[in-house]
Short mmCIF file of C-alpha atoms and ligand atoms in Angstrom, two decimals:
data_model
loop_
_atom_site.label_atom_id
_atom_site.label_comp_id
_atom_site.label_asym_id
_atom_site.label_seq_id
_atom_site.Cartn_x
_atom_site.Cartn_y
_atom_site.Cartn_z
CA MET A 886 15.55 -7.65 -37.79
CA PRO A 887 13.14 -10.18 -38.09
CA LYS A 888 9.86 -9.64 -37.85
CA ILE A 889 8.57 -10.78 -35.23
CA GLU A 890 10.83 -8.71 -33.16
CA THR A 891 10.16 -5.38 -35.50
CA SER A 892 6.88 -5.59 -34.18
CA TYR A 893 7.86 -6.32 -30.26
CA GLN A 894 10.24 -3.51 -30.34
CA GLU A 895 7.03 -1.20 -31.55
CA LEU A 896 4.55 -2.73 -29.36
CA LEU A 897 8.17 -1.61 -26.39
CA LYS A 898 7.65 1.86 -28.02
CA LEU A 899 3.96 2.34 -27.30
CA LEU A 900 3.82 1.03 -24.19
CA ARG A 901 6.85 3.54 -23.15
CA GLU A 902 5.68 7.16 -24.36
CA ALA A 903 1.82 5.87 -22.27
CA ALA A 904 3.95 4.91 -19.05
CA VAL A 905 5.95 8.81 -20.81
CA LEU A 906 3.27 10.98 -20.31
CA ASN A 907 1.54 8.73 -17.62
CA SER A 908 4.24 9.56 -15.79
CA CYS A 909 4.60 13.93 -15.86
CA ALA A 910 0.82 13.70 -15.25
CA SER A 911 2.23 12.55 -11.77
CA LEU A 912 4.74 14.59 -11.62
CA LEU A 913 2.29 16.88 -11.59
CA GLY A 914 0.44 15.18 -8.96
CA TRP A 915 2.65 15.36 -7.33
CA ASP A 916 3.21 19.10 -6.89
CA GLU A 917 -0.35 19.04 -7.13
CA GLN A 918 0.70 17.45 -3.68
CA THR A 919 3.65 19.53 -2.84
CA TYR A 920 3.26 23.29 -3.45
CA LEU A 921 0.86 23.80 -6.78
CA PRO A 922 -0.64 27.59 -4.93
CA GLN A 923 -4.39 26.99 -4.10
CA ALA A 924 -5.11 29.35 -7.33
CA GLY A 925 -3.75 26.77 -9.90
CA SER A 926 -5.87 24.39 -9.15
CA ALA A 927 -8.34 24.39 -11.80
CA HIS A 928 -6.08 24.89 -13.70
CA ARG A 929 -3.98 21.56 -12.17
CA ALA A 930 -6.08 19.46 -12.75
CA GLU A 931 -7.37 20.49 -16.38
CA GLN A 932 -3.62 19.90 -17.90
CA LEU A 933 -4.29 16.12 -15.78
CA ALA A 934 -7.60 15.65 -17.02
CA LEU A 935 -5.88 16.69 -20.28
CA LEU A 936 -2.70 14.05 -19.60
CA ALA A 937 -5.73 10.90 -18.71
CA GLY A 938 -7.15 11.32 -21.86
CA LEU A 939 -4.42 10.91 -24.18
CA THR A 940 -2.88 7.50 -22.23
CA HIS A 941 -6.34 6.71 -22.24
CA ASP A 942 -6.30 6.14 -26.09
CA ARG A 943 -2.73 5.37 -26.07
CA SER A 944 -3.11 2.87 -24.38
CA THR A 945 -6.03 1.62 -25.79
CA SER A 946 -4.50 2.54 -29.10
CA PRO A 947 -6.37 -0.67 -32.13
CA ARG A 948 -2.18 -0.65 -32.63
CA ILE A 949 -1.51 -2.40 -29.59
CA GLY A 950 -3.99 -5.00 -30.10
CA GLU A 951 -2.33 -5.84 -33.24
CA LEU A 952 0.77 -5.75 -32.05
CA LEU A 953 -0.19 -8.04 -29.12
CA THR A 954 -2.32 -10.63 -31.09
CA GLU A 955 0.17 -10.50 -33.34
CA LEU A 956 2.98 -11.70 -31.33
CA GLU A 957 1.03 -14.22 -28.99
CA GLN A 958 -0.47 -16.16 -32.23
CA SER A 959 4.11 -15.70 -33.66
CA GLY A 960 4.38 -19.31 -31.46
CA SER A 961 8.13 -17.78 -30.61
CA LEU A 962 6.91 -16.50 -26.72
CA GLY A 963 8.45 -19.48 -25.95
CA ASP A 964 9.30 -19.95 -22.00
CA ALA A 965 6.21 -18.18 -20.23
CA GLU A 966 8.58 -17.04 -17.39
CA SER A 967 11.10 -15.06 -20.43
CA VAL A 968 10.90 -11.19 -20.76
CA LEU A 969 8.82 -11.26 -23.91
CA ALA A 970 6.45 -13.46 -22.96
CA VAL A 971 6.52 -11.52 -19.72
CA ASN A 972 5.78 -8.21 -21.45
CA VAL A 973 2.49 -9.46 -23.31
CA ARG A 974 1.16 -11.30 -21.52
CA GLU A 975 0.66 -8.56 -18.89
CA ALA A 976 0.46 -6.36 -21.71
CA ARG A 977 -3.23 -7.57 -23.06
CA HIS A 978 -3.73 -8.53 -19.67
CA SER A 979 -3.90 -4.25 -19.61
CA TYR A 980 -5.28 -3.87 -22.21
CA ASP A 981 -8.33 -6.02 -22.42
CA ARG A 982 -9.48 -4.09 -19.04
CA ASN A 983 -9.05 -0.93 -21.00
CA THR A 984 -10.46 -1.80 -24.31
CA LYS A 985 -13.53 -4.15 -21.98
CA LEU A 986 -15.21 -0.26 -20.90
CA PRO A 987 -17.22 2.04 -22.71
CA ARG A 988 -16.26 4.93 -22.69
CA THR A 989 -19.59 6.24 -21.49
CA LEU A 990 -19.03 4.03 -18.11
CA VAL A 991 -15.87 5.59 -17.55
CA GLU A 992 -16.87 8.47 -17.24
CA GLU A 993 -19.39 8.02 -16.06
CA LEU A 994 -17.22 6.71 -13.19
CA SER A 995 -14.70 9.89 -12.84
CA ARG A 996 -17.89 12.37 -12.83
CA THR A 997 -19.62 10.27 -10.20
CA THR A 998 -15.79 9.81 -8.06
CA THR A 999 -14.67 13.91 -7.58
CA LEU A 1000 -18.92 14.10 -7.44
CA ALA A 1001 -18.73 11.31 -4.11
CA GLN A 1002 -15.64 12.20 -2.32
CA SER A 1003 -16.23 15.08 -2.07
CA ALA A 1004 -19.67 14.75 -0.53
CA TRP A 1005 -18.04 12.64 1.65
CA VAL A 1006 -15.37 15.55 2.53
CA SER A 1007 -18.99 17.49 3.92
CA ALA A 1008 -20.92 13.82 5.37
CA ARG A 1009 -17.68 13.04 7.50
CA LYS A 1010 -17.01 16.16 8.63
CA LYS A 1011 -20.96 16.24 9.82
CA SER A 1012 -20.72 12.63 10.68
CA SER A 1013 -23.88 12.13 8.57
CA PHE A 1014 -23.65 9.03 7.17
CA ALA A 1015 -27.53 10.39 5.28
CA GLU A 1016 -25.95 12.36 3.27
CA PHE A 1017 -23.23 10.04 1.84
CA GLN A 1018 -25.79 7.06 1.59
CA PRO A 1019 -26.91 8.14 -2.43
CA TRP A 1020 -23.57 8.41 -4.09
CA LEU A 1021 -22.42 5.03 -2.07
CA GLU A 1022 -25.58 4.09 -4.24
CA LYS A 1023 -24.37 5.32 -7.27
CA MET A 1024 -21.19 4.34 -6.58
CA VAL A 1025 -21.63 0.37 -5.96
CA ALA A 1026 -24.00 0.54 -8.96
CA LEU A 1027 -21.17 2.01 -11.28
CA LYS A 1028 -18.74 -0.55 -9.55
CA ARG A 1029 -21.20 -3.94 -10.41
CA GLU A 1030 -21.63 -2.06 -13.72
CA GLN A 1031 -17.16 -2.16 -13.74
CA ALA A 1032 -17.29 -6.17 -13.05
CA GLU A 1033 -19.65 -7.35 -15.35
CA ALA A 1034 -17.97 -5.24 -18.34
CA LEU A 1035 -14.97 -6.90 -17.11
CA GLY A 1036 -16.06 -9.69 -16.39
CA TYR A 1037 -14.64 -12.28 -14.06
CA SER A 1038 -14.47 -16.05 -13.47
CA GLY A 1039 -16.05 -18.09 -10.44
CA GLY A 1040 -18.99 -15.86 -10.37
CA VAL A 1041 -17.02 -13.34 -8.26
CA PRO A 1042 -18.02 -9.98 -8.77
CA TYR A 1043 -16.01 -8.27 -6.73
CA ASP A 1044 -13.02 -10.60 -7.70
CA ALA A 1045 -13.24 -8.40 -11.45
CA LEU A 1046 -12.49 -5.45 -9.50
CA LEU A 1047 -9.98 -6.84 -6.98
CA ASP A 1048 -7.73 -7.75 -10.80
CA GLU A 1049 -7.17 -3.54 -11.18
CA PHE A 1050 -5.35 -4.00 -8.17
CA GLU A 1051 -3.77 -7.68 -6.72
CA PRO A 1052 -3.76 -9.42 -10.48
CA GLY A 1053 -5.01 -12.85 -10.77
CA ALA A 1054 -5.61 -12.88 -7.15
CA SER A 1055 -9.21 -13.99 -5.71
CA SER A 1056 -11.02 -13.29 -2.44
CA GLN A 1057 -11.70 -17.06 -1.84
CA GLU A 1058 -8.06 -17.04 -1.63
CA ILE A 1059 -7.99 -14.21 -0.21
CA ALA A 1060 -10.92 -15.19 2.51
CA ALA A 1061 -8.54 -18.03 3.38
CA ALA A 1062 -5.61 -16.14 4.81
CA PHE A 1063 -7.59 -14.24 6.66
CA ALA A 1064 -10.52 -16.47 8.00
CA PRO A 1065 -7.31 -18.11 10.48
CA LEU A 1066 -5.78 -14.50 10.56
CA ARG A 1067 -8.18 -13.29 12.38
CA GLU A 1068 -9.60 -15.91 14.12
CA GLU A 1069 -6.12 -15.46 16.78
CA LEU A 1070 -5.95 -11.92 16.58
CA VAL A 1071 -8.99 -11.16 18.25
CA PRO A 1072 -8.17 -13.08 20.51
CA LEU A 1073 -4.59 -11.64 21.03
CA VAL A 1074 -5.78 -8.27 20.60
CA ALA A 1075 -8.38 -9.33 23.77
CA ALA A 1076 -4.67 -10.41 25.42
CA ILE A 1077 -2.82 -7.16 25.07
CA LYS A 1078 -5.92 -5.20 26.06
CA GLN A 1079 -6.36 -6.91 28.98
CA SER A 1080 -2.31 -6.76 30.29
CA SER A 1081 -1.12 -5.18 33.08
CA LEU A 1082 2.08 -4.19 30.85
CA ARG A 1083 0.95 -0.67 29.35
CA PRO A 1084 4.54 1.63 27.21
CA LYS A 1085 5.21 4.79 28.05
CA VAL A 1086 3.39 6.14 25.24
CA GLU A 1087 3.60 9.48 26.35
CA LEU A 1088 6.81 9.12 25.00
CA LEU A 1089 6.69 9.64 21.36
CA THR A 1090 4.35 13.59 21.98
CA GLN A 1091 7.03 15.05 24.01
CA ARG A 1092 8.47 17.66 21.98
CA PHE A 1093 10.51 16.61 18.70
CA ARG A 1094 11.51 20.25 16.03
CA THR A 1095 9.77 19.59 13.13
CA GLU A 1096 13.80 20.18 11.43
CA ASP A 1097 15.47 17.67 13.38
CA GLN A 1098 12.81 15.27 12.75
CA LYS A 1099 13.27 16.06 9.06
CA HIS A 1100 17.06 14.60 9.31
CA PHE A 1101 16.56 11.44 11.49
CA ALA A 1102 13.65 10.09 9.23
CA GLU A 1103 16.50 11.21 5.66
CA SER A 1104 19.27 9.43 7.49
CA ALA A 1105 17.83 6.81 8.13
CA ALA A 1106 16.18 6.33 5.07
CA ARG A 1107 19.03 7.23 3.76
CA ALA A 1108 21.58 4.07 6.17
CA ILE A 1109 18.66 1.43 4.34
CA GLY A 1110 19.43 2.21 0.84
CA PHE A 1111 17.05 4.90 -0.24
CA ASP A 1112 19.43 6.84 -2.73
CA PHE A 1113 18.51 10.49 -2.24
CA GLU A 1114 20.79 10.75 -5.78
CA ALA A 1115 17.19 10.16 -7.21
CA GLY A 1116 14.62 10.93 -5.24
CA ARG A 1117 13.11 13.28 -2.25
CA LEU A 1118 11.64 13.98 0.76
CA ASP A 1119 8.30 16.62 0.65
CA ILE A 1120 5.82 17.82 2.77
CA ALA A 1121 2.09 16.38 1.73
CA ALA A 1122 -1.17 16.19 3.75
CA HIS A 1123 -1.25 12.24 3.17
CA PRO A 1124 2.15 10.52 2.94
CA PHE A 1125 2.62 8.58 -0.85
CA CYS A 1126 5.56 8.15 -2.21
CA SER A 1127 5.36 8.38 -6.41
CA SER A 1128 7.34 6.85 -9.05
CA MET A 1129 8.32 9.80 -12.38
CA GLY A 1130 9.84 6.43 -13.72
CA PRO A 1131 13.90 5.94 -14.07
CA GLY A 1132 15.63 7.92 -11.46
CA ASP A 1133 13.53 10.19 -10.23
CA CYS A 1134 11.11 8.48 -6.68
CA ARG A 1135 9.67 11.00 -4.65
CA LEU A 1136 8.90 10.16 -0.66
CA THR A 1137 6.71 12.39 1.74
CA THR A 1138 5.33 12.81 4.87
CA ARG A 1139 3.69 15.41 7.48
CA TYR A 1140 5.57 16.50 11.03
CA ASN A 1141 3.88 16.95 14.29
CA GLU A 1142 6.23 18.73 16.48
CA HIS A 1143 4.12 16.27 19.14
CA HIS A 1144 4.18 13.11 17.61
CA PHE A 1145 7.92 11.08 16.94
CA PRO A 1146 6.01 8.02 14.83
CA GLY A 1147 3.69 9.45 11.94
CA ALA A 1148 6.84 11.26 10.49
CA PHE A 1149 9.41 8.88 11.32
CA PHE A 1150 7.57 5.16 10.94
CA GLY A 1151 5.56 7.36 7.40
CA VAL A 1152 9.62 8.03 5.62
CA MET A 1153 10.42 4.42 6.40
CA HIS A 1154 7.32 3.16 5.11
CA GLU A 1155 6.61 5.41 1.73
CA ALA A 1156 11.17 4.70 1.44
CA GLY A 1157 9.68 0.69 1.80
CA HIS A 1158 8.25 1.77 -1.66
CA GLY A 1159 10.41 3.29 -3.39
CA LEU A 1160 13.82 1.17 -2.11
CA TYR A 1161 10.81 -1.30 -4.28
CA GLU A 1162 10.50 2.52 -7.32
CA GLN A 1163 14.35 2.37 -6.97
CA GLY A 1164 14.89 -1.21 -8.04
CA VAL A 1165 13.67 -2.36 -10.55
CA ASP A 1166 15.24 -2.28 -13.56
CA PRO A 1167 15.60 1.04 -15.20
CA ALA A 1168 15.74 -0.22 -18.71
CA ALA A 1169 12.95 -1.53 -18.50
CA PHE A 1170 10.93 1.51 -17.92
CA GLY A 1171 7.09 1.83 -19.15
CA SER A 1172 6.99 -1.98 -19.83
CA PRO A 1173 6.23 -4.94 -17.52
CA MET A 1174 9.69 -5.99 -16.72
CA GLY A 1175 10.24 -2.03 -15.41
CA ASP A 1176 6.46 -2.22 -13.47
CA ALA A 1177 6.32 -4.13 -10.08
CA VAL A 1178 4.09 -6.95 -9.09
CA SER A 1179 1.33 -6.21 -7.63
CA LEU A 1180 -0.19 -3.66 -4.74
CA GLY A 1181 -0.91 -5.96 -2.25
CA ILE A 1182 3.47 -6.26 -3.49
CA HIS A 1183 3.98 -2.79 -2.58
CA GLU A 1184 2.50 -2.56 0.56
CA SER A 1185 4.81 -5.82 1.60
CA GLN A 1186 7.79 -4.03 0.79
CA SER A 1187 6.85 -0.51 2.62
CA ARG A 1188 5.34 -3.12 5.68
CA LEU A 1189 8.88 -4.18 5.45
CA TRP A 1190 11.25 -1.29 6.25
CA GLU A 1191 8.90 0.07 8.78
CA ASN A 1192 7.90 -3.03 10.85
CA PHE A 1193 9.90 -5.34 10.58
CA VAL A 1194 12.98 -3.41 10.43
CA GLY A 1195 11.96 -0.01 11.90
CA ARG A 1196 10.17 -1.46 14.84
CA SER A 1197 12.57 -3.95 15.87
CA ARG A 1198 14.40 -3.75 18.96
CA ALA A 1199 17.61 -4.51 17.18
CA PHE A 1200 16.95 -1.26 14.32
CA TRP A 1201 16.68 0.53 17.54
CA GLN A 1202 20.26 -0.82 19.10
CA HIS A 1203 21.98 1.24 16.62
CA PHE A 1204 20.13 4.32 15.69
CA PHE A 1205 18.57 4.65 19.29
CA GLY A 1206 21.87 7.06 20.46
CA ALA A 1207 21.56 8.93 17.51
CA ALA A 1208 18.27 9.50 18.57
CA GLN A 1209 18.55 10.72 21.66
CA GLN A 1210 20.53 13.40 19.54
CA ALA A 1211 18.80 14.50 18.06
CA PHE A 1212 16.66 15.15 20.43
CA PRO A 1213 18.42 15.68 23.56
CA GLU A 1214 15.49 16.72 25.18
CA ALA A 1215 12.79 14.61 24.85
CA LEU A 1216 15.79 11.39 24.89
CA THR A 1217 18.35 11.74 27.25
CA GLU A 1218 16.55 10.15 30.29
CA VAL A 1219 14.78 7.87 28.28
CA SER A 1220 15.65 3.77 27.89
CA LEU A 1221 16.15 1.72 25.07
CA ASP A 1222 13.18 -0.85 26.64
CA ASP A 1223 10.62 2.55 27.25
CA TRP A 1224 11.60 2.80 24.05
CA TYR A 1225 11.12 0.79 22.33
CA ALA A 1226 7.64 -0.78 23.87
CA ALA A 1227 6.08 2.85 23.04
CA ILE A 1228 7.25 2.64 19.21
CA ASN A 1229 5.55 -1.42 19.94
CA ASP A 1230 2.11 0.29 22.03
CA VAL A 1231 -0.45 -1.87 20.04
CA ARG A 1232 -4.35 -0.45 21.25
CA PRO A 1233 -7.79 -1.07 19.99
CA SER A 1234 -8.64 2.68 18.43
CA PHE A 1235 -12.01 3.08 16.11
CA ILE A 1236 -9.21 5.71 12.87
CA ARG A 1237 -7.68 2.72 11.00
CA VAL A 1238 -4.55 4.42 9.51
CA GLU A 1239 -3.72 5.45 12.94
CA ALA A 1240 -4.06 1.25 14.05
CA ASP A 1241 -1.04 -0.12 15.20
CA GLU A 1242 0.95 -3.79 13.74
CA VAL A 1243 -1.95 -6.19 15.08
CA THR A 1244 -4.71 -4.49 14.85
CA TYR A 1245 -4.49 -2.88 11.68
CA ASN A 1246 -5.58 -6.32 9.96
CA LEU A 1247 -8.75 -6.06 11.81
CA HIS A 1248 -9.80 -2.45 10.59
CA ILE A 1249 -8.66 -4.50 7.06
CA MET A 1250 -10.47 -7.32 7.39
CA LEU A 1251 -13.49 -5.89 9.01
CA ARG A 1252 -13.98 -3.66 5.24
CA PHE A 1253 -13.04 -6.14 3.31
CA ASP A 1254 -16.23 -8.60 5.19
CA LEU A 1255 -18.48 -6.10 3.81
CA GLU A 1256 -17.09 -5.12 0.37
CA GLN A 1257 -17.28 -8.06 -1.43
CA PRO A 1258 -21.47 -8.74 0.16
CA LEU A 1259 -21.75 -4.74 -1.25
CA ILE A 1260 -20.65 -5.62 -4.67
CA SER A 1261 -22.27 -8.75 -5.18
CA GLY A 1262 -25.95 -7.01 -3.91
CA ASP A 1263 -26.01 -8.93 -0.89
CA LEU A 1264 -25.08 -6.25 1.72
CA GLN A 1265 -27.61 -3.05 1.03
CA PRO A 1266 -26.14 0.22 1.56
CA ALA A 1267 -27.85 1.43 3.31
CA ASP A 1268 -27.56 -1.22 5.82
CA VAL A 1269 -23.48 -0.13 5.84
CA PRO A 1270 -23.14 1.33 9.51
CA GLY A 1271 -25.22 -0.98 11.15
CA VAL A 1272 -22.84 -3.86 9.32
CA TRP A 1273 -20.03 -2.22 10.21
CA ASN A 1274 -20.39 -1.52 13.62
CA GLU A 1275 -21.93 -4.68 14.96
CA THR A 1276 -18.52 -6.03 12.99
CA PHE A 1277 -16.35 -3.73 14.57
CA SER A 1278 -17.44 -4.91 18.51
CA ARG A 1279 -17.72 -8.51 17.42
CA TYR A 1280 -13.96 -7.15 15.98
CA PHE A 1281 -12.54 -5.30 18.45
CA GLY A 1282 -15.02 -5.38 21.62
CA LEU A 1283 -15.69 -1.07 20.80
CA THR A 1284 -18.38 0.93 18.94
CA PRO A 1285 -18.04 3.60 17.49
CA PRO A 1286 -19.63 6.70 18.64
CA ASP A 1287 -20.92 7.63 15.62
CA ASP A 1288 -20.31 7.26 11.78
CA ALA A 1289 -16.17 8.97 11.73
CA HIS A 1290 -15.40 6.94 13.38
CA GLY A 1291 -17.42 4.26 11.50
CA CYS A 1292 -17.50 3.62 8.26
CA LEU A 1293 -17.24 7.44 6.60
CA GLN A 1294 -13.42 7.65 8.43
CA ASP A 1295 -11.78 6.53 4.84
CA ILE A 1296 -12.06 7.99 1.22
CA HIS A 1297 -11.69 4.72 -0.71
CA TRP A 1298 -15.52 4.17 -1.14
CA SER A 1299 -15.78 7.61 -2.81
CA ALA A 1300 -13.36 7.14 -5.22
CA GLY A 1301 -14.69 4.31 -6.50
CA LEU A 1302 -11.69 1.83 -4.33
CA PHE A 1303 -13.54 -0.79 -4.26
CA GLY A 1304 -10.67 -3.82 -4.65
CA TYR A 1305 -8.13 -2.39 -2.72
CA PHE A 1306 -8.44 -2.27 1.32
CA PRO A 1307 -7.18 -6.43 1.07
CA THR A 1308 -3.58 -5.46 -0.18
CA TYR A 1309 -3.31 -3.69 2.48
CA ALA A 1310 -3.55 -6.70 5.13
CA LEU A 1311 -2.26 -9.59 2.11
CA GLY A 1312 0.71 -6.59 2.11
CA ASN A 1313 1.98 -7.48 6.19
CA MET A 1314 1.81 -11.45 5.19
CA TYR A 1315 3.59 -11.29 2.17
CA ALA A 1316 5.64 -9.07 4.27
CA ALA A 1317 6.30 -11.52 6.84
CA GLN A 1318 6.43 -14.34 4.69
CA PHE A 1319 9.99 -12.81 2.73
CA PHE A 1320 10.99 -11.59 6.04
CA GLU A 1321 11.29 -15.19 7.22
CA ALA A 1322 12.27 -16.05 3.92
CA ALA A 1323 15.28 -13.70 3.98
CA GLN A 1324 15.93 -14.65 7.72
CA ARG A 1325 16.94 -18.18 6.07
CA ASP A 1326 18.38 -17.70 3.16
CA LEU A 1327 20.61 -14.66 5.70
CA GLY A 1328 20.73 -16.05 8.98
CA ASP A 1329 20.21 -13.56 11.34
CA LEU A 1330 18.99 -10.42 10.49
CA SER A 1331 19.05 -8.48 13.75
CA ALA A 1332 22.78 -9.01 13.95
CA LEU A 1333 22.90 -6.84 10.89
CA PHE A 1334 20.48 -4.16 11.79
CA ALA A 1335 21.92 -3.45 14.83
CA ARG A 1336 25.15 -2.69 14.01
CA GLY A 1337 23.98 -0.72 10.69
CA GLU A 1338 23.65 -3.16 8.63
CA PHE A 1339 20.87 -3.28 5.69
CA ARG A 1340 22.39 -3.77 2.50
CA PRO A 1341 22.71 -7.61 3.07
CA LEU A 1342 18.61 -7.55 3.13
CA LEU A 1343 17.72 -4.94 0.36
CA ASP A 1344 20.42 -6.50 -1.78
CA TRP A 1345 18.46 -10.28 -0.91
CA LEU A 1346 14.71 -7.79 -2.03
CA ARG A 1347 16.11 -6.70 -5.14
CA LYS A 1348 17.34 -10.57 -6.57
CA ASN A 1349 14.52 -12.17 -5.42
CA ILE A 1350 11.91 -8.90 -6.14
CA HIS A 1351 12.84 -5.34 -7.50
CA SER A 1352 14.52 -6.93 -10.11
CA ARG A 1353 12.08 -9.33 -11.32
CA GLY A 1354 9.01 -7.01 -12.20
CA LYS A 1355 5.75 -8.34 -13.79
CA GLN A 1356 7.81 -11.15 -14.50
CA LEU A 1357 5.38 -12.89 -11.79
CA ARG A 1358 1.38 -12.27 -9.54
CA ALA A 1359 1.01 -12.16 -6.55
CA GLY A 1360 0.50 -15.23 -5.65
CA GLN A 1361 3.16 -16.90 -7.63
CA LEU A 1362 6.05 -14.92 -6.28
CA VAL A 1363 5.54 -15.30 -2.54
CA GLN A 1364 6.19 -19.16 -3.46
CA ARG A 1365 9.43 -19.57 -5.20
CA VAL A 1366 10.49 -16.47 -2.77
CA THR A 1367 10.04 -18.62 -0.35
CA GLY A 1368 8.39 -22.28 -0.90
CA GLN A 1369 4.90 -21.66 0.95
CA PRO A 1370 1.63 -19.76 -1.16
CA LEU A 1371 0.11 -17.35 0.61
CA SER A 1372 -0.46 -17.72 5.08
CA HIS A 1373 -0.77 -16.11 7.55
CA ARG A 1374 1.42 -17.75 9.42
CA ALA A 1375 4.81 -15.88 9.14
CA LEU A 1376 2.04 -12.97 10.60
CA LEU A 1377 1.21 -14.25 13.48
CA ALA A 1378 4.62 -15.75 14.70
CA HIS A 1379 5.72 -11.66 14.42
CA LEU A 1380 3.69 -11.05 16.19
CA HIS A 1381 3.69 -12.70 18.88
CA ASN A 1382 7.44 -12.41 18.77
CA LYS A 1383 7.12 -9.03 19.63
CA CYS A 1384 3.77 -8.87 21.22
CA ASP A 1385 4.39 -11.25 24.12
CA PRO A 1386 7.11 -10.47 25.88
CA LEU A 1387 6.91 -6.66 25.97
CA TYR A 1388 3.35 -7.59 27.67
CA GLY A 1389 4.18 -10.01 29.35
CA LEU A 1390 1.31 -13.09 27.56
CA SER A 1391 3.06 -16.59 27.58
ZN1 ZN B 763 2.00 2.09 0.54
#
């Protein structure tokens, strides 16, 4: 075997070992959220901390650095999109991120995050920003330190944090896509608020037995292609999708007998993440070619199945009969039109995680508006509640009654996740662009959905997105697959197509 091939195989082996260790932590994390007896949580924390340390040591091993340098200097990487070149490029990217941070900062961040999160839980309960403020100050200071250690181009420290979730994206590019989206969403939300057409949302809060919800949601996830031989669905307080590696992808949801959409669209959403995980090349596990592009692209897959498929009329043309059979008391007398309108109800509300497809993006932009100046130092943590409420009323025409319904609602900042929020709205925009491109390639997707045929769409996503691993960065992928750069247009067209007839807008 030529020397360079030996080095490459050694690199892949080291990356894979780190990924295997990490997947053990994922499994323990999943168990913690689903079945762990409460008395076991202290020991679980010890298990997870040890694994995190081992994974960190493995993934920052100087040997990886040596191998990467050797491969980079060999002149044999070839085409930038070849498997070898992609694996080396992306392994370098994470290796540099992992090794640039001093150990003291990593430990300080981890300790402060744990404390800040419990302070946040208590502050949110009392709706007391004052109680959380010192923790937000500490967190912001540490994240600024982290951004400096990581380095950034273009003079925007926030971009160094964004890079963890959306590699290669810049806040400038995101802001350029958000601005026109916001300009059109604000009047759309206002027009819907004014409309006299109101969906019968009370249909959604009738009694839907938990056991029946579970079967129905599972049958829908199976119909869109989620492989239950290689995955499962369990109950957890916070819905998520976690992949343990090839052949083992786990979804969670939570059920409320008097609220149908929560669990059902939650499962569609997490199954969308799961379809992505089940679609990457199992043989490439542990290497960048076997990994998702970014959080934004991951979210595009969940949103696509949840909203563009699961909330479409065609989907329910196929599934409504089965829903009526599953929930005869609630749905026998209900028409498909009323059901379709109810699951697409749009109304401004204070809480992001309960927001509909239209207003959701405004919740994200508000957070993006605040995060950047917080990290650059142009906004002081003490001023967050005021700026939050002022921006909220500009976007939604409502003022939050208290900080629990305002700037204290999300866990992200206490968890140090600055730069994470934009990936949700990027996911919505990417989803719309991908869906439009799939429609162009496959013809009328509605006609397929109405017949219960979801395979052509899944195959298209597998071929164009899932199987590529990290071959392209998010921006390049969208350009390659859709022929367009990141843009708000497809998402707005989709929202108008849906909402204009539902709310009698012209
Ligand atoms: Zn998601």
